[in-house]
PDB file of C-alpha atoms in Angstrom:
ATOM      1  CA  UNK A 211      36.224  70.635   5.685  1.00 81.00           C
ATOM      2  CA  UNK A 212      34.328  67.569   5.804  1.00 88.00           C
ATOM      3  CA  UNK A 213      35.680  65.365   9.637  1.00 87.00           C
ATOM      4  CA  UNK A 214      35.691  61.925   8.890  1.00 84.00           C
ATOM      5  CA  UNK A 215      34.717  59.646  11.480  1.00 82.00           C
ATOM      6  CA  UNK A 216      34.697  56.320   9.719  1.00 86.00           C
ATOM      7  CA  UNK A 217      35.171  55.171   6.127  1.00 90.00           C
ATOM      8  CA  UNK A 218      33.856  52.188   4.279  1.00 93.00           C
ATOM      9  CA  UNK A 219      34.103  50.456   0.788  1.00 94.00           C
ATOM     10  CA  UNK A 220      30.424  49.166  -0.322  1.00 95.00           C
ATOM     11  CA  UNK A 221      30.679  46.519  -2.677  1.00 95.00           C
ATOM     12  CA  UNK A 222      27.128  44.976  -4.041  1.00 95.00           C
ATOM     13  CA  UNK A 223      28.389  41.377  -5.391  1.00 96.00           C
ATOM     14  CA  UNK A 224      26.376  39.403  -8.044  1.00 96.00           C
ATOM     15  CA  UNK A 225      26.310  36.748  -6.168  1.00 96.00           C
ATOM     16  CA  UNK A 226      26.106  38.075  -1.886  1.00 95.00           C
ATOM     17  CA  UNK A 227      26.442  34.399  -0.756  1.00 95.00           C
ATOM     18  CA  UNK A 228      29.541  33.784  -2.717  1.00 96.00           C
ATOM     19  CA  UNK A 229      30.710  36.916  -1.881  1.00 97.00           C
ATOM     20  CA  UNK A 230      30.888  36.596   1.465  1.00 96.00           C
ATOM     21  CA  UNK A 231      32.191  32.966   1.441  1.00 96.00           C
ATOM     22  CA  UNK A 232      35.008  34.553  -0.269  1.00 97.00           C
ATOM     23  CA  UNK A 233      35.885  37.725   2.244  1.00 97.00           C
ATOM     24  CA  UNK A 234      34.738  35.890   5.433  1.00 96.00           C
ATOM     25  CA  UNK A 235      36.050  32.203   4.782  1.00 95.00           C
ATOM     26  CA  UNK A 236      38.761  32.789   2.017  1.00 96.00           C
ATOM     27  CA  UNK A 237      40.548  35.911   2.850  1.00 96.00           C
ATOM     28  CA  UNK A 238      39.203  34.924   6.439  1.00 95.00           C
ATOM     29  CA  UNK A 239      38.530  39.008   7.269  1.00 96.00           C
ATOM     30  CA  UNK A 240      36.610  39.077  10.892  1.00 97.00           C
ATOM     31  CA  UNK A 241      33.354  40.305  11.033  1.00 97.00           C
ATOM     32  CA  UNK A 242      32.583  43.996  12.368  1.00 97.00           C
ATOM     33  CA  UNK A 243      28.513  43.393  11.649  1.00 96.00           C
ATOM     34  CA  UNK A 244      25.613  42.253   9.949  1.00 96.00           C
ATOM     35  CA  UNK A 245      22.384  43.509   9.074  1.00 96.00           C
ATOM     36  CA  UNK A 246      19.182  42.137   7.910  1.00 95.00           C
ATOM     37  CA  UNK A 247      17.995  38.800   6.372  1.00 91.00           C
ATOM     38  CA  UNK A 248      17.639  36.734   3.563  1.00 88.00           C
ATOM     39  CA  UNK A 249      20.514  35.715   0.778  1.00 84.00           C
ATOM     40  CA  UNK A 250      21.293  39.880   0.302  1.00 87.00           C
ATOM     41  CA  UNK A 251      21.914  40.904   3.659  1.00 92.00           C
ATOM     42  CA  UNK A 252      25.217  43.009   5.111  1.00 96.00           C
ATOM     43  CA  UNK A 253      28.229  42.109   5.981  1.00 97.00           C
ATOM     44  CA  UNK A 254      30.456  44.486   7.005  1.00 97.00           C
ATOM     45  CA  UNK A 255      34.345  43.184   7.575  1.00 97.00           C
ATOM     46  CA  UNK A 256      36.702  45.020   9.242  1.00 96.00           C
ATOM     47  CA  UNK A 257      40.038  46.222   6.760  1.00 93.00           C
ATOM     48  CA  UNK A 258      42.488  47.586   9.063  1.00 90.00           C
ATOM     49  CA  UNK A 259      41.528  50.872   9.764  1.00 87.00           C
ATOM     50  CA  UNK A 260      38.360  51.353   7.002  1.00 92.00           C
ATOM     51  CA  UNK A 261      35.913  48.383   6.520  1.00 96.00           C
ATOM     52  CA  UNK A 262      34.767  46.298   3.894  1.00 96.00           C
ATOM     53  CA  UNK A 263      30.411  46.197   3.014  1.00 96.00           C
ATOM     54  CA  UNK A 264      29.281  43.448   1.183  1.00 96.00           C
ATOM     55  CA  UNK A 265      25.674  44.048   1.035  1.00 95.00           C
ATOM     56  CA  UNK A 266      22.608  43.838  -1.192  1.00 94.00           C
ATOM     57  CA  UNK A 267      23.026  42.254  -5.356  1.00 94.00           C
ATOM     58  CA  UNK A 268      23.962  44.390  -8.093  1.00 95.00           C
ATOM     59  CA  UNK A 269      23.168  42.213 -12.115  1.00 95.00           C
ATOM     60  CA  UNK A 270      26.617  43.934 -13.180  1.00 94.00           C
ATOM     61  CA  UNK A 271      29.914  43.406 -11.753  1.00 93.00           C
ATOM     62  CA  UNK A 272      31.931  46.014 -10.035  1.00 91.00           C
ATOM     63  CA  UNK A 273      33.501  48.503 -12.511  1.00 92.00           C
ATOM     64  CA  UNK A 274      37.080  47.239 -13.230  1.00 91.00           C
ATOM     65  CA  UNK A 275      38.171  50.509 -11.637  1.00 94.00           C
ATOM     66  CA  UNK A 276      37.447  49.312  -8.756  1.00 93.00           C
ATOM     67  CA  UNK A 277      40.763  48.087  -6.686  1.00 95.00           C
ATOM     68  CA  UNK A 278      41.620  47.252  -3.034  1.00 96.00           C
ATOM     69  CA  UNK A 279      44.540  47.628  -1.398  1.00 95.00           C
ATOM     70  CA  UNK A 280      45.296  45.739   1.715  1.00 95.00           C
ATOM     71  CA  UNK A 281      48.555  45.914   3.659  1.00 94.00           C
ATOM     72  CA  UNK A 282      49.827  42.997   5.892  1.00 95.00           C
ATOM     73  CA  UNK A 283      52.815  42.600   7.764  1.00 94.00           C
ATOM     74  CA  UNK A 284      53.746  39.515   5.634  1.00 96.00           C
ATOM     75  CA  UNK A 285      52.655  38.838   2.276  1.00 96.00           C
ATOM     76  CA  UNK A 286      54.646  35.672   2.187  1.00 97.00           C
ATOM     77  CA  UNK A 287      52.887  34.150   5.132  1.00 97.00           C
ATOM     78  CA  UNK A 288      49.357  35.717   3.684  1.00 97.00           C
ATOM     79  CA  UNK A 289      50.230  34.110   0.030  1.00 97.00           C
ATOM     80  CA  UNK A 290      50.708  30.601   1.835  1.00 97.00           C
ATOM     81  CA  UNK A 291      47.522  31.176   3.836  1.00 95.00           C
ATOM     82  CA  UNK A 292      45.430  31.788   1.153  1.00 96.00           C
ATOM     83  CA  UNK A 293      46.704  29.692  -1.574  1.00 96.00           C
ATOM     84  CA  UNK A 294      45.712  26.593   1.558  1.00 95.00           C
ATOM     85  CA  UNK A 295      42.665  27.835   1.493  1.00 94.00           C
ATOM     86  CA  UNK A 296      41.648  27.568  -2.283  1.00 94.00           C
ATOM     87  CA  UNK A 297      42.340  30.950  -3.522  1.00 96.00           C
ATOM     88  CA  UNK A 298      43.555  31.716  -6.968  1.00 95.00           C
ATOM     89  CA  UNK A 299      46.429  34.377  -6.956  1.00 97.00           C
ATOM     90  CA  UNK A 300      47.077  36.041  -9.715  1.00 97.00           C
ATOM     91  CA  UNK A 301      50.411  36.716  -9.021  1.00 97.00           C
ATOM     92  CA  UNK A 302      52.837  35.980  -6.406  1.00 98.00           C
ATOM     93  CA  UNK A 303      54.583  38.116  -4.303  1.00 98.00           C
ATOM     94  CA  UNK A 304      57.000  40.320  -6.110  1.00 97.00           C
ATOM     95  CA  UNK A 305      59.278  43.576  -5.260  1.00 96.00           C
ATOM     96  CA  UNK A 306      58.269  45.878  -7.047  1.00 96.00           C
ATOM     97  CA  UNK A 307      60.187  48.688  -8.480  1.00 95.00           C
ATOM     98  CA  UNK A 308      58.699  51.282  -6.100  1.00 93.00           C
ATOM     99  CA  UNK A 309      60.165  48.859  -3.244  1.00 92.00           C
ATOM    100  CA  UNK A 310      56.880  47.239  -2.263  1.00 95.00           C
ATOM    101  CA  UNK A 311      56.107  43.677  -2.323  1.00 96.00           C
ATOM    102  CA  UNK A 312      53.082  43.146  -4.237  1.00 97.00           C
ATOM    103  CA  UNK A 313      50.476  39.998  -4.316  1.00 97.00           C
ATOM    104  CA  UNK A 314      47.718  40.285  -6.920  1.00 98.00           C
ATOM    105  CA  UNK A 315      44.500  38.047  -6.762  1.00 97.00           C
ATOM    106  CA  UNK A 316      40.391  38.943  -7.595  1.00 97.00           C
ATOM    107  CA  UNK A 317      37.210  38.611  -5.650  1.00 97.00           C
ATOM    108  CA  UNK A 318      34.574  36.377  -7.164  1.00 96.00           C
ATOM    109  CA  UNK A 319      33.068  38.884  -9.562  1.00 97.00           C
ATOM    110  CA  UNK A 320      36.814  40.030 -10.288  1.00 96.00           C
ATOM    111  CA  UNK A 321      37.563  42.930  -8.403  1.00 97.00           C
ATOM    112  CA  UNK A 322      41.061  43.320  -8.071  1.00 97.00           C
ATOM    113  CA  UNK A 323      42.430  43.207  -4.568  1.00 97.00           C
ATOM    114  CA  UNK A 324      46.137  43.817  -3.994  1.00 97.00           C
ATOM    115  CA  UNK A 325      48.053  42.196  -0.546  1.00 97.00           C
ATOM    116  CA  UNK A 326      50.566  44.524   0.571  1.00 95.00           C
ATOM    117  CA  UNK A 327      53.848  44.164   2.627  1.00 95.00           C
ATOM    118  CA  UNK A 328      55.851  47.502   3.413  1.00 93.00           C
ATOM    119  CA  UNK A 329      59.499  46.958   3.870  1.00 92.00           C
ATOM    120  CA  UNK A 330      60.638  48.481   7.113  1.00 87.00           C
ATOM    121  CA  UNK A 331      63.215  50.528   5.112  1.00 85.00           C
ATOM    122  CA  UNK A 332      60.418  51.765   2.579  1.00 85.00           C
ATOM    123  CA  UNK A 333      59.725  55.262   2.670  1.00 83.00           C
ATOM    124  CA  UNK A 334      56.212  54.561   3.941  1.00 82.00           C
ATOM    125  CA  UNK A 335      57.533  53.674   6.985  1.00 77.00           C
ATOM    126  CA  UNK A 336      61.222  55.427   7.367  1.00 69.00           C
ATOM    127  CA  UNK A 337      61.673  59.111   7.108  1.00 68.00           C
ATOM    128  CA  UNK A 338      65.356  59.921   7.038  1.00 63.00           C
TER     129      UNK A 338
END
């Protein structure tokens, strides 16, 4: 079996700059690192316990199957955070029928991201 030390989601934006004005200044995720120069350089964000790479230009878009899911302790808090700061949600907080409440919004080139809150009853957290 493979050990897993450390995991990581590369994204390649059409547009780095914008990119990364978005994850670092929007979604305000800290920084874990950067590497190298210029306009297409890395930025690697931490995401809880994985991390986020924004690094290098791709002409294309992610593939719309591409989806993040970020948990927070409060999505209501989070949705009035980043609505303040200029971001378009896509939808609201909601509980959903599977008992978790769900934010929707996209990153510049549309990838999906979904904000998270677990209810301290949910199964995710509570084993009877």
């Amino acid at each position: 079996m493979v050990h897993v030390l450390s995991s990581r989601t590369l994204l390649r934006p059409t547009d780095p700059e914008r990119s990364r004005a978005f994850y670092g200044e929007k979604l305000g995720l800290p920084v874990y690192r950067e590497f190298g120069t210029g306009p297409e350089r890395g930025t690697v964000y931490f995401l809880g316990g994985g991390f986020l790479e924004v690094a290098g230009r791709s002409e294309e878009p992610p593939s719309p199957a591409v989806k993040l899911w970020l948990q927070v302790a409060d999505v209501t808090a989070a949705y009035e955070e980043l609505v303040a700061a200029g971001v378009e949600v896509r939808r609201p907080p909601v509980k959903e029928p599977w008992g978790l409440i769900e934010m929707w919004l996209a990153d510049p080139d549309g990838t999906e991201i979904v904000v998270v809150e677990v209810p301290a009853d949910h199964p995710l957290r509570y084993r009877p």
